[in-house]
Amino acid sequence: MKQALATIALLSCLSFVQAQLPQIPVTEAHEPMAKGKYQPTWQSLQQHVTPEWFRNAKFGIWAHWGPQCVEGSGDWMARGMYQEGSHAYKHHVEHYGHPSEVGFKDILPLFKAEHWNPSELVARYKRVGAQYFFVLANHHDNFDLWDSQYQPWNSKNIGPKRDVLAEWEAAARKEGLPFGLSFHADHAWMFYEPSQRYDLNGPKAGVYYDGHLTKADGKGKWWEGLDPQQLYAQQHPMSERGWWNGAIHKQWDWTHGASLPSQQFVENFYDRTLDAINRYHPDLCYFDVTVLPFHGISDAGMKIAAHLYNTNEQSVLFGKILDEEQRKAITWDVERGAPSFIVDQPWQTCTCIGGWHYNTGIYERNGYKTALTVVRQLVDVVSKNGCLLLNIPLRADGTYDEKEALFLDELEAWMKVNGESIFGTRPWQVFGEGPIADAKIKMNDQGFNDGQYGKMDGRDIRFNQTKKYLYVTPMAWPEDGRVVVKTLAKGNTYLKKRISHVHLLGYGKLKAQQTAEGLEVVLPKPMNAVVPVLRISK
């Protein structure tokens, strides 16, 4: 009996070990992982410490820019154009053609970047206050924005005919900004699945879209010699419920019936990512994934992480939906939101003033976030030990519009006066007070709770500090000019010194009175359209 139990226990252990082994291990045949201190294990990667330069930076700008900006119909248009009846589909059919005849591959040559000046853009972003700068290396559309040796569908061969990453990197280095790359193409496998479909209604009913095309179909076409499957990667069965547009969100972590990628697809993404890291030496890398690329089905993501750390120990690598142990190895990214507490490890939120890719509809309806909303988010994130990465969507020609220019002007004006309350600071003993802080707003999956910032008022207050000062930021100029900071009431346990005056940044000293209700300060008339910042000596 004991022997039988021991055998069962051994078999169970072996089954568990086998379940933990990657189903799609990468071979490193083309791009060897850099050897060094870090190995592709969580225990080894946890030796990495998020560098102080990132803890101090607090604010970065992201050029989330590529060929999906061409049509101006919004983010994920390369998927939406194959979803019959969607806005992106209708826009594409009306202006470009039916996806059985004109697919996303045919949009790529229209991405010309004819007015793109990376030096001017990065210099502008630095004046606004950016302490680091991010760009797309590739998106879910699987198009590489560099002279990629492993993906012929790239910006050097098609469209701009330029090595976009090389030019972005040169501009960032010129301005002395740490340079970041974001990689998203690991999900092209699922992202493009609608390109396997066909219309269910109308004159083209039953006519397949172009996701099935191969190199042989290109004879006499502009793309002759190129294989569409190297772009679409659709010679595989659809994921379960593949005709339901929402299925991809449940399957993002490669579960719930996701069609698992091939060995070739995984290795190709690994090779492309290491190729870009080795060429452009990023200080930051971002993956739009659960944890790391192909987490749970391959060791590709872990090897990329080890390679990055071994080549640049002062680098930062981001992943989403991380548990506490994983956050010790890689840096947590929260998309469009923030937790309701101070996080021990440095983290980042990524957000956008509009859509991730340029959207003319948002422009036309004045749908951009205001400088007020973005500053509220920045201050809140910093109070919780985080950094804010902000996307300013560019048009396909490489320029931002006049409404985005106004936003940048307003943000720059606020940063010039109040930047000392952001850069190089650390969280205080509590992050804040007020209705939103008390509500403890929950995140949805990887984030998506930044609607809270439009609901804040002067009662919502956030704190952060340096060794010398405590910064107190009401999230709006109070209508009556009176700020009451309850946390700093007379006899509080946080800052025990008596406070008789505070300094309003950009103005000067103001009288203050501590009562049982709180620290009371009367402000002058609003000096900007954003928020005031009070500085208190510690």
XYZ file of C-alpha atoms in Angstrom:
538
model
C 0.000 0.000 0.000
C 2.804 2.390 0.958
C 4.632 1.572 -2.286
C 1.463 2.235 -4.296
C 0.966 5.587 -2.573
C 4.610 6.478 -3.197
C 4.214 5.600 -6.885
C 1.078 7.738 -7.144
C 2.856 10.621 -5.435
C 5.822 10.294 -7.803
C 3.573 10.231 -10.865
C 1.685 13.268 -9.596
C 4.954 15.094 -9.060
C 6.141 14.184 -12.556
C 2.849 15.331 -14.041
C 3.167 18.648 -12.230
C 6.737 19.115 -13.466
C 5.712 18.243 -17.006
C 2.848 20.759 -16.798
C 5.355 23.441 -15.841
C 7.669 22.712 -18.762
C 7.240 25.083 -21.709
C 5.245 23.573 -24.543
C 7.084 25.719 -27.104
C 10.729 26.137 -26.008
C 12.834 28.471 -28.134
C 16.072 27.105 -29.553
C 18.137 30.340 -29.761
C 19.396 29.092 -33.120
C 19.483 32.598 -34.619
C 19.629 34.901 -31.596
C 21.404 33.483 -28.546
C 20.294 34.763 -25.174
C 23.034 36.889 -23.597
C 24.776 35.039 -20.803
C 25.469 36.646 -17.470
C 24.046 37.138 -13.986
C 20.451 36.514 -14.994
C 18.910 33.205 -16.012
C 15.384 32.693 -17.421
C 13.879 31.739 -14.057
C 11.802 33.798 -11.626
C 14.307 33.173 -8.850
C 17.148 34.547 -10.963
C 15.197 37.482 -12.419
C 14.199 38.562 -8.905
C 17.810 39.621 -8.370
C 17.064 42.602 -10.620
C 16.215 45.843 -8.848
C 14.249 48.545 -10.629
C 16.861 51.286 -11.094
C 16.732 54.585 -9.229
C 16.665 56.581 -12.442
C 13.230 55.133 -13.198
C 11.973 55.735 -9.653
C 12.942 59.387 -10.104
C 11.646 59.837 -13.649
C 7.865 59.743 -12.966
C 6.778 60.828 -16.455
C 7.392 59.506 -19.955
C 5.873 60.092 -23.383
C 5.023 57.329 -25.821
C 4.799 57.578 -29.609
C 2.315 54.727 -30.112
C 2.600 55.191 -33.866
C 2.502 52.919 -36.880
C 0.515 51.988 -40.002
C -2.747 51.559 -38.094
C -2.848 55.373 -37.979
C -3.370 55.590 -41.755
C -7.149 55.295 -41.832
C -7.711 57.277 -38.635
C -10.466 54.882 -37.537
C -8.923 54.097 -34.178
C -6.951 51.471 -32.326
C -6.947 47.843 -33.479
C -8.179 48.915 -36.942
C -6.099 46.148 -38.530
C -8.416 43.711 -36.739
C -11.595 45.777 -36.855
C -11.477 46.155 -40.638
C -12.163 42.405 -40.844
C -15.121 42.518 -38.442
C -18.200 42.912 -40.614
C -20.395 45.817 -39.518
C -17.852 47.453 -37.224
C -16.908 51.121 -37.539
C -13.438 50.206 -38.819
C -14.930 47.774 -41.373
C -17.426 50.330 -42.690
C -14.766 53.040 -42.895
C -12.375 50.742 -44.715
C -14.944 49.510 -47.239
C -16.113 53.061 -47.977
C -12.681 54.650 -48.371
C -10.302 51.834 -49.365
C -12.172 48.777 -50.574
C -13.523 45.433 -49.438
C -11.182 43.367 -47.210
C -11.345 40.487 -49.669
C -9.623 42.768 -52.195
C -7.866 45.438 -50.099
C -6.506 44.032 -46.857
C -4.317 45.531 -44.180
C -1.254 44.543 -46.208
C -2.425 47.096 -48.787
C -2.633 49.862 -46.178
C 1.047 49.492 -45.302
C 2.399 51.369 -48.370
C 0.152 54.318 -47.421
C 2.038 54.758 -44.157
C 4.594 57.224 -45.506
C 5.548 59.370 -42.473
C 6.111 62.192 -44.943
C 6.204 64.988 -42.341
C 7.779 63.037 -39.497
C 10.645 64.823 -37.764
C 11.729 62.714 -34.783
C 14.294 65.258 -33.522
C 11.701 68.021 -33.273
C 9.118 65.741 -31.655
C 11.418 64.355 -28.966
C 12.766 67.834 -28.168
C 9.168 69.014 -27.752
C 8.318 66.121 -25.462
C 11.345 66.854 -23.314
C 10.234 70.479 -22.918
C 6.851 69.211 -21.750
C 8.620 67.303 -18.977
C 9.180 63.796 -20.320
C 11.982 62.008 -18.470
C 11.916 58.973 -20.764
C 10.616 58.263 -24.256
C 8.876 55.179 -25.663
C 8.073 54.066 -29.218
C 6.359 51.117 -30.889
C 8.729 48.487 -32.235
C 5.763 46.531 -33.562
C 2.073 46.282 -32.756
C -0.443 43.425 -33.023
C -0.456 44.185 -36.761
C 2.916 42.360 -36.921
C 4.670 45.134 -38.882
C 8.211 45.887 -37.680
C 9.182 49.546 -37.501
C 12.838 48.929 -38.192
C 15.123 47.299 -40.741
C 14.137 43.907 -39.405
C 16.154 40.907 -40.539
C 13.432 38.476 -39.448
C 10.312 40.250 -40.743
C 10.295 41.489 -44.361
C 7.050 43.364 -43.660
C 8.883 46.310 -42.118
C 9.209 50.085 -42.403
C 12.504 49.933 -44.303
C 10.981 47.825 -47.083
C 7.441 49.223 -47.133
C 5.843 52.605 -46.475
C 8.292 55.182 -45.103
C 11.280 53.199 -46.407
C 13.037 54.322 -43.223
C 14.407 52.603 -40.135
C 11.970 54.260 -37.770
C 13.499 52.870 -34.563
C 16.987 54.014 -35.542
C 15.778 57.577 -36.071
C 13.702 57.614 -32.877
C 16.659 56.278 -30.900
C 19.025 58.914 -32.292
C 16.573 61.659 -31.335
C 16.130 60.295 -27.802
C 19.882 59.913 -27.239
C 20.435 63.468 -28.502
C 18.047 64.766 -25.838
C 19.517 62.536 -23.142
C 16.264 60.625 -22.599
C 16.177 56.924 -21.710
C 14.769 55.079 -24.716
C 11.992 52.489 -24.588
C 10.624 49.944 -27.055
C 7.212 48.298 -26.911
C 6.580 44.906 -28.542
C 3.039 43.658 -29.242
C 3.381 41.314 -32.233
C 3.272 38.131 -30.163
C -0.531 38.386 -30.336
C -0.762 38.772 -34.119
C -1.606 35.061 -34.130
C -5.012 35.778 -32.547
C -5.357 39.440 -33.505
C -5.630 38.706 -37.226
C -8.002 35.733 -36.921
C -10.961 37.768 -38.314
C -8.999 38.013 -41.587
C -9.878 34.322 -42.070
C -13.580 35.203 -42.175
C -15.934 36.405 -44.893
C -19.033 38.596 -45.046
C -22.238 36.963 -43.904
C -24.397 39.563 -45.652
C -24.411 41.729 -48.755
C -22.971 41.343 -52.245
C -19.677 39.887 -50.969
C -21.296 37.258 -48.728
C -19.161 34.131 -48.629
C -16.123 35.757 -50.254
C -13.128 35.166 -47.995
C -11.044 38.085 -46.752
C -7.346 38.179 -47.619
C -6.058 36.414 -44.509
C -5.705 33.160 -46.494
C -3.368 34.570 -49.169
C 0.127 33.175 -49.673
C 3.263 34.237 -51.492
C 2.100 32.498 -54.665
C -0.921 34.803 -54.848
C 1.286 37.872 -55.191
C 2.348 37.348 -58.805
C 1.886 40.664 -60.631
C 0.826 42.481 -57.447
C 2.693 45.271 -55.666
C 3.611 42.772 -52.958
C 5.059 40.155 -55.315
C 7.828 38.261 -53.528
C 6.347 38.899 -50.083
C 4.400 36.252 -48.201
C 1.199 37.615 -46.569
C 1.398 34.777 -44.054
C 4.532 36.345 -42.604
C 2.280 39.281 -41.770
C -1.083 37.675 -40.960
C 0.129 34.289 -39.622
C -3.267 32.691 -40.277
C -2.482 29.236 -41.590
C -3.924 27.731 -38.425
C -7.363 26.884 -37.028
C -9.230 29.735 -35.377
C -9.407 29.915 -31.617
C -12.583 28.596 -30.012
C -15.546 30.895 -30.692
C -13.389 32.516 -33.358
C -16.319 34.394 -34.890
C -17.066 36.145 -31.583
C -15.128 39.398 -31.571
C -14.849 39.483 -27.788
C -13.246 36.055 -27.424
C -9.731 37.456 -27.791
C -9.946 39.292 -24.480
C -10.651 36.096 -22.537
C -7.940 34.258 -24.484
C -5.229 36.917 -24.172
C -3.268 34.758 -21.725
C -3.409 31.797 -24.151
C -6.177 30.031 -22.212
C -9.943 29.563 -22.715
C -9.571 27.909 -26.092
C -6.931 30.131 -27.667
C -5.291 28.633 -30.735
C -1.725 28.055 -29.577
C 1.033 29.521 -31.770
C 3.444 27.410 -33.745
C 7.098 26.893 -32.884
C 8.041 28.995 -35.900
C 5.812 31.902 -34.822
C 7.177 31.963 -31.258
C 10.792 31.707 -32.388
C 10.260 34.456 -34.952
C 8.942 36.845 -32.295
C 11.837 35.949 -29.999
C 14.381 36.530 -32.783
C 12.839 39.867 -33.792
C 12.756 41.105 -30.210
C 16.396 40.233 -29.515
C 17.358 41.731 -32.861
C 15.793 45.054 -31.851
C 17.288 44.964 -28.339
C 20.758 44.268 -29.712
C 20.512 47.038 -32.301
C 18.848 49.861 -30.368
C 19.917 49.112 -26.780
C 16.648 50.106 -25.087
C 16.596 51.262 -21.491
C 12.993 50.090 -21.172
C 10.957 47.317 -22.793
C 7.184 46.946 -22.665
C 5.063 43.931 -23.528
C 1.296 44.189 -23.957
C 0.756 40.775 -22.406
C -0.190 38.869 -19.309
C 3.137 38.664 -17.424
C 5.578 38.040 -20.331
C 5.283 37.014 -23.994
C 3.839 33.508 -24.336
C 3.714 33.144 -20.560
C 2.725 29.624 -19.602
C 3.330 28.106 -23.041
C 6.940 29.041 -23.841
C 10.188 30.155 -22.247
C 10.537 32.917 -24.870
C 9.475 35.734 -22.553
C 11.734 34.632 -19.713
C 14.704 34.409 -22.077
C 13.980 37.887 -23.449
C 13.878 39.238 -19.889
C 17.184 37.595 -18.968
C 18.756 38.841 -22.202
C 17.658 42.428 -21.549
C 18.940 42.419 -17.962
C 22.221 40.794 -18.942
C 22.830 43.410 -21.636
C 21.668 46.388 -19.522
C 21.273 45.895 -15.793
C 19.885 49.438 -15.468
C 16.999 48.593 -17.810
C 13.313 48.300 -16.931
C 11.000 45.590 -18.280
C 7.200 45.832 -17.972
C 4.478 43.186 -17.786
C 0.788 43.219 -16.866
C -1.386 41.360 -14.370
C 1.565 40.358 -12.183
C 1.415 38.667 -8.809
C 3.567 39.846 -5.923
C 6.427 37.455 -6.710
C 6.502 38.416 -10.384
C 6.623 42.111 -9.452
C 9.962 41.420 -7.784
C 11.395 40.352 -11.144
C 9.726 42.676 -13.657
C 7.994 46.025 -13.327
C 4.211 46.117 -13.098
C 2.361 48.049 -15.802
C -1.251 49.094 -15.227
C -3.122 50.088 -18.384
C -5.294 53.209 -18.120
C -5.627 53.169 -14.350
C -4.082 52.806 -10.927
C -4.363 50.707 -7.770
C -5.960 52.255 -4.694
C -2.868 51.905 -2.491
C 0.838 52.667 -2.312
C 2.776 49.927 -4.112
C 6.066 48.837 -2.545
C 7.850 48.343 -5.855
C 8.020 51.068 -8.524
C 5.363 50.601 -11.193
C 3.929 52.337 -14.236
C 0.581 53.213 -15.701
C 0.262 53.642 -19.459
C -2.496 55.820 -20.815
C -3.390 58.056 -23.728
C -5.041 61.414 -24.286
C -7.232 59.781 -26.955
C -7.009 56.388 -28.659
C -3.830 54.360 -28.781
C -3.666 54.893 -32.537
C -4.718 58.178 -34.096
C -8.496 58.506 -34.306
C -10.041 61.316 -36.343
C -13.386 60.736 -34.623
C -11.912 61.585 -31.218
C -10.326 64.696 -32.728
C -13.553 65.858 -34.358
C -15.683 65.465 -31.228
C -13.079 67.140 -28.989
C -12.602 63.886 -27.128
C -9.002 64.320 -25.963
C -8.265 64.274 -22.263
C -7.544 67.677 -20.821
C -4.293 68.677 -19.159
C -6.284 68.807 -15.914
C -7.302 65.151 -16.186
C -3.795 63.977 -17.082
C -2.158 65.967 -14.265
C -4.634 64.488 -11.791
C -3.635 61.032 -12.946
C 0.063 61.871 -12.836
C -0.167 63.218 -9.283
C -2.247 60.252 -8.124
C 0.125 57.716 -9.698
C 3.209 59.420 -8.245
C 1.592 59.447 -4.787
C 1.412 55.633 -5.050
C 5.052 55.110 -6.120
C 4.326 54.951 -9.844
C 5.289 56.596 -13.124
C 2.973 57.754 -15.913
C 3.630 56.860 -19.556
C 1.463 59.061 -21.794
C 0.734 58.464 -25.469
C 0.274 61.469 -27.738
C -1.167 59.798 -30.881
C 0.430 60.943 -34.123
C -1.194 61.082 -37.526
C 0.173 58.776 -40.225
C 2.293 61.609 -41.612
C 4.163 61.797 -38.281
C 2.608 64.979 -36.854
C 0.246 65.792 -34.012
C -2.797 68.010 -34.570
C -3.439 71.517 -33.228
C -5.621 70.275 -30.344
C -2.818 68.005 -29.171
C -0.425 70.962 -29.520
C -2.629 72.990 -27.172
C -2.676 70.105 -24.701
C 1.127 69.943 -24.757
C 1.368 73.709 -24.192
C -0.896 73.541 -21.134
C 0.922 70.542 -19.697
C 4.308 72.180 -20.243
C 3.190 75.371 -18.481
C 2.050 73.388 -15.429
C 5.197 71.246 -15.362
C 7.526 74.255 -15.461
C 6.003 75.604 -12.270
C 5.130 72.405 -10.433
C 7.577 69.793 -11.724
C 9.534 69.857 -8.469
C 6.524 68.198 -6.795
C 6.750 65.289 -9.251
C 10.289 64.440 -10.319
C 12.518 62.664 -7.835
C 9.804 62.439 -5.175
C 8.662 59.482 -3.106
C 5.327 58.477 -1.578
C 4.441 59.897 1.835
C 2.937 57.915 4.713
C -0.496 58.042 3.067
C -1.157 58.667 -0.615
C -4.187 60.900 -0.236
C -7.585 61.771 1.115
C -11.020 62.628 -0.246
C -14.006 60.891 -1.851
C -12.052 59.054 -4.540
C -9.347 57.891 -2.129
C -12.003 56.640 0.288
C -13.870 54.821 -2.499
C -10.932 52.473 -3.186
C -11.858 52.105 -6.849
C -11.080 48.612 -8.111
C -9.191 47.826 -11.295
C -10.591 45.756 -14.135
C -8.148 43.075 -15.277
C -4.974 45.021 -16.186
C -6.345 48.419 -15.088
C -9.045 50.409 -16.863
C -10.260 52.542 -13.970
C -8.943 55.953 -15.013
C -12.479 57.312 -15.321
C -11.972 58.295 -11.687
C -9.841 61.294 -12.654
C -12.697 63.095 -14.346
C -14.738 62.891 -11.127
C -12.221 64.497 -8.760
C -12.636 67.888 -7.120
C -10.844 70.042 -4.557
C -11.667 67.655 -1.718
C -9.484 65.018 -3.358
C -5.910 65.611 -2.218
C -2.704 63.708 -2.892
C 0.630 63.708 -1.056
C 4.219 63.001 -1.986
C 7.563 64.077 -0.585
C 11.266 64.720 -0.788
C 13.600 64.658 2.208
C 12.976 68.371 2.694
C 9.371 68.962 1.632
C 5.879 67.520 1.768
C 3.830 68.319 -1.357
C 0.063 68.605 -1.018
C -1.948 68.718 -4.250
C -5.699 69.379 -4.313
C -7.134 67.914 -7.515
C -8.902 71.174 -8.391
C -8.807 74.849 -7.462
C -11.542 75.176 -4.815
C -14.430 77.422 -5.846
C -14.327 79.347 -2.558
C -10.528 79.428 -2.514
C -10.366 77.435 0.740
C -8.419 74.178 1.028
C -8.872 71.952 4.077
C -6.374 69.100 4.434
C -7.932 66.750 6.957
C -4.869 64.529 7.221
C -2.868 67.492 8.578
C -5.369 68.496 11.258
C -4.047 69.747 14.577
C -2.532 66.840 16.522
C -2.202 64.543 13.486
C 0.174 61.600 13.798
C 1.846 62.049 10.383
C 3.476 65.492 10.479
C 3.713 66.537 14.100
C 5.316 69.947 13.602
C 3.140 73.040 13.823
C 2.322 74.468 10.408
C 1.821 78.237 10.221
C 2.402 78.803 6.520
C 2.688 76.905 3.273
C 4.245 77.761 -0.076
C 2.075 77.781 -3.207
C 4.326 76.831 -6.122
C 4.530 79.643 -8.651
C 3.167 82.174 -6.146
C 4.777 82.265 -2.705
C 3.914 81.913 0.973
C 0.372 81.618 2.224
C -0.899 81.731 5.785
C -2.097 78.413 7.163
C -4.010 77.405 10.258
C -4.257 73.983 11.839
C -7.617 73.252 13.416
C -9.393 70.116 14.553
C -10.958 70.020 11.081
C -7.683 70.138 9.170
C -4.939 72.354 7.798
C -6.788 75.375 6.399
C -5.300 77.433 3.581
C -6.886 80.214 1.527
C -5.596 80.299 -2.057
C -5.378 83.249 -4.432
C -7.329 83.285 -7.692
C -6.535 80.279 -9.928
C -3.168 80.709 -11.614
C -3.667 77.969 -14.221
C -6.337 75.708 -15.661
C -4.950 72.660 -13.924
C -4.291 72.238 -10.178
C -2.422 74.076 -7.389
C 0.470 72.515 -5.473
C 1.278 73.373 -1.854
C 4.760 72.842 -0.428
C 5.315 72.343 3.282
C 8.739 72.213 4.947
C 9.217 69.048 6.964
